[in-house]
CSV table of N, CA and C in Angstrom, one decimal:
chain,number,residue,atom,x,y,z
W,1,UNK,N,-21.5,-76.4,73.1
W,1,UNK,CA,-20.6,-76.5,72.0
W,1,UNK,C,-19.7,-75.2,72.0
W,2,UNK,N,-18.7,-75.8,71.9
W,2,UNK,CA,-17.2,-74.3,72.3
W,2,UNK,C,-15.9,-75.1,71.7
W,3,UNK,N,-15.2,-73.8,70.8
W,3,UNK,CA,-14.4,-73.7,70.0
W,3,UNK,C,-13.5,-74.1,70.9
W,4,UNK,N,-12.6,-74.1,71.1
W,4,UNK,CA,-11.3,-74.4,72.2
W,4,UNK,C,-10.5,-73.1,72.2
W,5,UNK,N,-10.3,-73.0,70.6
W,5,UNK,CA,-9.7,-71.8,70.1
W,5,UNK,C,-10.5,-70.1,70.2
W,6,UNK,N,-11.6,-70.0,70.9
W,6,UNK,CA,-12.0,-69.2,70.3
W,6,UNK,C,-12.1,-67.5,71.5
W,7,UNK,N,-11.4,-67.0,70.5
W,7,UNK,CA,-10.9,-65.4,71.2
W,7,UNK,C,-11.9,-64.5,71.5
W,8,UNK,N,-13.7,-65.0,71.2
W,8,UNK,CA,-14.1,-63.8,71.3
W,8,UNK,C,-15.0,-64.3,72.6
W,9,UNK,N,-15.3,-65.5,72.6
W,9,UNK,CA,-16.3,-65.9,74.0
W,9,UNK,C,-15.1,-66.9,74.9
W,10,UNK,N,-14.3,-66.8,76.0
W,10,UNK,CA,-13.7,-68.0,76.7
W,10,UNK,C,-14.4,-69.1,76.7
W,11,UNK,N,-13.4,-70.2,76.5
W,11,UNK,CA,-14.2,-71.7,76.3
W,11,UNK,C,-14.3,-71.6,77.7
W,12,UNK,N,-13.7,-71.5,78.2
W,12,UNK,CA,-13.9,-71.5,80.5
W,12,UNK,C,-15.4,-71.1,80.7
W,13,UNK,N,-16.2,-69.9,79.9
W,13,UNK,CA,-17.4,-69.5,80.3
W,13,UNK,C,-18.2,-70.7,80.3
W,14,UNK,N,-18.1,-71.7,78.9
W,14,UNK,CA,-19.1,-72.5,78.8
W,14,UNK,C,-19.0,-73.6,79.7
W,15,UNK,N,-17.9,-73.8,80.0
W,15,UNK,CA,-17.0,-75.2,81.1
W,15,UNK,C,-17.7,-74.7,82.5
W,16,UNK,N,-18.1,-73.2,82.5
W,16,UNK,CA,-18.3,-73.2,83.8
W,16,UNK,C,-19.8,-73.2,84.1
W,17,UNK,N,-20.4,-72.7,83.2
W,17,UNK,CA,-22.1,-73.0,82.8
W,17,UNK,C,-22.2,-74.4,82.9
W,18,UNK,N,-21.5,-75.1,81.9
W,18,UNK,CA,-22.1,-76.6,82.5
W,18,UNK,C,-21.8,-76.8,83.6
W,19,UNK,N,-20.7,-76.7,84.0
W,19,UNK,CA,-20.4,-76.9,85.6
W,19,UNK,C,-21.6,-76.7,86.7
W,20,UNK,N,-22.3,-75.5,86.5
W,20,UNK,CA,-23.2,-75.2,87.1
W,20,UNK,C,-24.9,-75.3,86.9
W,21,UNK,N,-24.7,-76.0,85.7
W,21,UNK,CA,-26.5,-76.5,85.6
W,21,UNK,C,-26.4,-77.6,85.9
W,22,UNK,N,-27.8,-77.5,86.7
W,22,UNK,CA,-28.1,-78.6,87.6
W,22,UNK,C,-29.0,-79.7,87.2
W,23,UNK,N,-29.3,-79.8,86.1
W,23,UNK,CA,-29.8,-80.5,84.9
W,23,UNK,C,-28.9,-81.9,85.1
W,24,UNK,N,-29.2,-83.1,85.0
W,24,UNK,CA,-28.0,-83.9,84.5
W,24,UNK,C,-28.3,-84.8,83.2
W,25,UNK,N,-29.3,-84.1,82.0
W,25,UNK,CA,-29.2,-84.6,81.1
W,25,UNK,C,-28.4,-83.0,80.3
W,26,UNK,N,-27.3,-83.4,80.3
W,26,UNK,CA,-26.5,-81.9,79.5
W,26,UNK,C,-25.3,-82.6,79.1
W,27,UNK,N,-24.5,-81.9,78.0
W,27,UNK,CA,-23.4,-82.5,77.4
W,27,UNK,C,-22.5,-81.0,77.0
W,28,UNK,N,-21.4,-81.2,76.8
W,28,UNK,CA,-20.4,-80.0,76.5
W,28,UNK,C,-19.6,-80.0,75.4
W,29,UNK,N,-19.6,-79.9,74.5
W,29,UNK,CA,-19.1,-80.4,73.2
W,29,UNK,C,-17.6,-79.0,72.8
W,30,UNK,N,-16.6,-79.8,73.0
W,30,UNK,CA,-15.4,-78.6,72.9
W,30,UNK,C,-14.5,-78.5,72.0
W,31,UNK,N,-14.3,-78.2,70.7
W,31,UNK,CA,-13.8,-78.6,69.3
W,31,UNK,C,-12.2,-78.0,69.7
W,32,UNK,N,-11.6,-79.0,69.6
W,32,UNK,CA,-9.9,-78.3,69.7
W,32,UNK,C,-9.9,-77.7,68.1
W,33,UNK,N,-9.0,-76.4,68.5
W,33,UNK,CA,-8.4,-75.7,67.3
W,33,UNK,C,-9.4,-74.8,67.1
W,34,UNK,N,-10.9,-74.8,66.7
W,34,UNK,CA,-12.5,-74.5,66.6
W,34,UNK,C,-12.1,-73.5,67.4
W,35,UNK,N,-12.9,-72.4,66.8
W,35,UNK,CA,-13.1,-70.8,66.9
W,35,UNK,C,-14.4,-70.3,67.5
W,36,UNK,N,-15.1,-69.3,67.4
W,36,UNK,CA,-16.2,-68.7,67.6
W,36,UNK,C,-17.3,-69.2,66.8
W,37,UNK,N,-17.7,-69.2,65.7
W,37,UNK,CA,-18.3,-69.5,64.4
W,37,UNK,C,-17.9,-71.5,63.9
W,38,UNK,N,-18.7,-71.9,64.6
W,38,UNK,CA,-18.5,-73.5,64.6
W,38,UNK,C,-18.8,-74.2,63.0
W,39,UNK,N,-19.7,-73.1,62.8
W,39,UNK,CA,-20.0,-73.8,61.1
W,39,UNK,C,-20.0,-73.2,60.2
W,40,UNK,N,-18.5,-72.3,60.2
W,40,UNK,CA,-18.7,-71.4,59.3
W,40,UNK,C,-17.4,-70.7,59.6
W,41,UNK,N,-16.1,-71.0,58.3
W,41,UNK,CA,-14.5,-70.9,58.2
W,41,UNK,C,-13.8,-71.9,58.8
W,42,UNK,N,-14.2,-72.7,59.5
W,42,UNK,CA,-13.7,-73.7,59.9
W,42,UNK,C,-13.6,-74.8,59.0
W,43,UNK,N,-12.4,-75.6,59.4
W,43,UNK,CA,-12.0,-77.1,58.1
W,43,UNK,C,-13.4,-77.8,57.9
W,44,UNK,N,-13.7,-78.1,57.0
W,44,UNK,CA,-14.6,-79.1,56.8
W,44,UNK,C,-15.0,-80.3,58.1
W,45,UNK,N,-13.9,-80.6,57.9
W,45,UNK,CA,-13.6,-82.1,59.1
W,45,UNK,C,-14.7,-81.6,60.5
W,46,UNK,N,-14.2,-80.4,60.8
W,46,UNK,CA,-14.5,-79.6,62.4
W,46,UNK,C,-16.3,-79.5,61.9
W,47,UNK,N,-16.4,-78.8,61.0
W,47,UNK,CA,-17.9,-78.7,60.4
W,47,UNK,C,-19.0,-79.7,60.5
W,48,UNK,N,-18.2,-80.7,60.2
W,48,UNK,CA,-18.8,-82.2,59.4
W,48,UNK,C,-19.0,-82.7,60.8
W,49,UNK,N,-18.1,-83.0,62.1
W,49,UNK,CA,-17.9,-83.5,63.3
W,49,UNK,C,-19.3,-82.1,64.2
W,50,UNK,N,-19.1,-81.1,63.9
W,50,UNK,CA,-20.2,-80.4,64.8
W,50,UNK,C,-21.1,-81.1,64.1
W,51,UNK,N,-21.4,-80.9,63.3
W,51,UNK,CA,-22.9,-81.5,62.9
W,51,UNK,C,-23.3,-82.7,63.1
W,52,UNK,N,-22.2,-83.8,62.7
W,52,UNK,CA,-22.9,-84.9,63.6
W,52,UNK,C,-23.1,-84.8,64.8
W,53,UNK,N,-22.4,-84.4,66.0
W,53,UNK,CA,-22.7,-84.1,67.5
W,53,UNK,C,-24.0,-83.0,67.3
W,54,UNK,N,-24.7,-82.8,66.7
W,54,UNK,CA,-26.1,-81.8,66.9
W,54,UNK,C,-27.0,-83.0,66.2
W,55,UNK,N,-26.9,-83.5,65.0
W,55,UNK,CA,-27.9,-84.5,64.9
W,55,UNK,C,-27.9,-85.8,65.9
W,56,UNK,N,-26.7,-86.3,66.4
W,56,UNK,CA,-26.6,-87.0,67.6
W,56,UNK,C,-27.6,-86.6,68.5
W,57,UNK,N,-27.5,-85.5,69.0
W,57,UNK,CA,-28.1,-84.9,70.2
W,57,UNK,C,-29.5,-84.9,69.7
W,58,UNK,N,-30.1,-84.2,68.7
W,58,UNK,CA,-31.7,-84.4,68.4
W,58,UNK,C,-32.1,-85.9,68.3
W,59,UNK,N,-31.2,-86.7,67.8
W,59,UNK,CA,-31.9,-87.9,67.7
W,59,UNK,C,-31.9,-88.4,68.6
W,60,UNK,N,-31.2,-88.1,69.9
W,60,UNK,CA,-31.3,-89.0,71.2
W,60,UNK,C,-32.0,-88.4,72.4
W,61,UNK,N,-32.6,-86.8,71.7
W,61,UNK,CA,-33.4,-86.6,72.7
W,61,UNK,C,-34.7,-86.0,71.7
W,62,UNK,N,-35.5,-86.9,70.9
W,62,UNK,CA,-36.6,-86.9,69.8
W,62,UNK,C,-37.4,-88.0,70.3
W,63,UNK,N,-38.8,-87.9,70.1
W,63,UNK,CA,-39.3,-88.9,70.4
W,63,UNK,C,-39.7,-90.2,69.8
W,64,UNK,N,-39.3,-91.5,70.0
W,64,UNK,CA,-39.2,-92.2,69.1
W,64,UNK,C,-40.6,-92.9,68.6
W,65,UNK,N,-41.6,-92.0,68.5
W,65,UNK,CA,-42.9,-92.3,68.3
W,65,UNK,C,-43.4,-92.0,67.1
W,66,UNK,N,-41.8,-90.5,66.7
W,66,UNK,CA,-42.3,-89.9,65.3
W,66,UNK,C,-41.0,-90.3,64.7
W,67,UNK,N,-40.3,-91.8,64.8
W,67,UNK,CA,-39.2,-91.7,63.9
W,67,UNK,C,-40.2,-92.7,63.2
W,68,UNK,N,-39.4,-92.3,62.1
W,68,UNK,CA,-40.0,-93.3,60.7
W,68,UNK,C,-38.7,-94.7,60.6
């Protein structure tokens, strides 16, 4: 998860970490305009959109033994 926008870590570092794990259950989540701080000064909309893409991700890697 990477800001597009953000001045204090390059979004390139994380593009290139995934690039390089060799894992292939991994995803890269890149918020155009989004800064450093993904949940927190950003528009609502950007807030609201991370957080579904993180409960996405737990729910699809949770076991479905303990979903109710």
């Amino acid at each position: 998860m990477h800001g597009e926008a953000d001045i204090i870590t390059d979004p390139s570092a994380s593009k290139a970490l995934y690039q390089k794990a060799k894992v292939k259950d991994k995803k890269l989540c890149l918020y155009k305009d989004a800064f450093h701080t993904l949940l927190e000064g950003e528009p609502d909309e950007t807030i609201f959109h991370v957080l579904d893409d993180i409960i996405s991700w737990l729910d699809d890697h949770s076991s479905t033994k303990n979903k109710v």
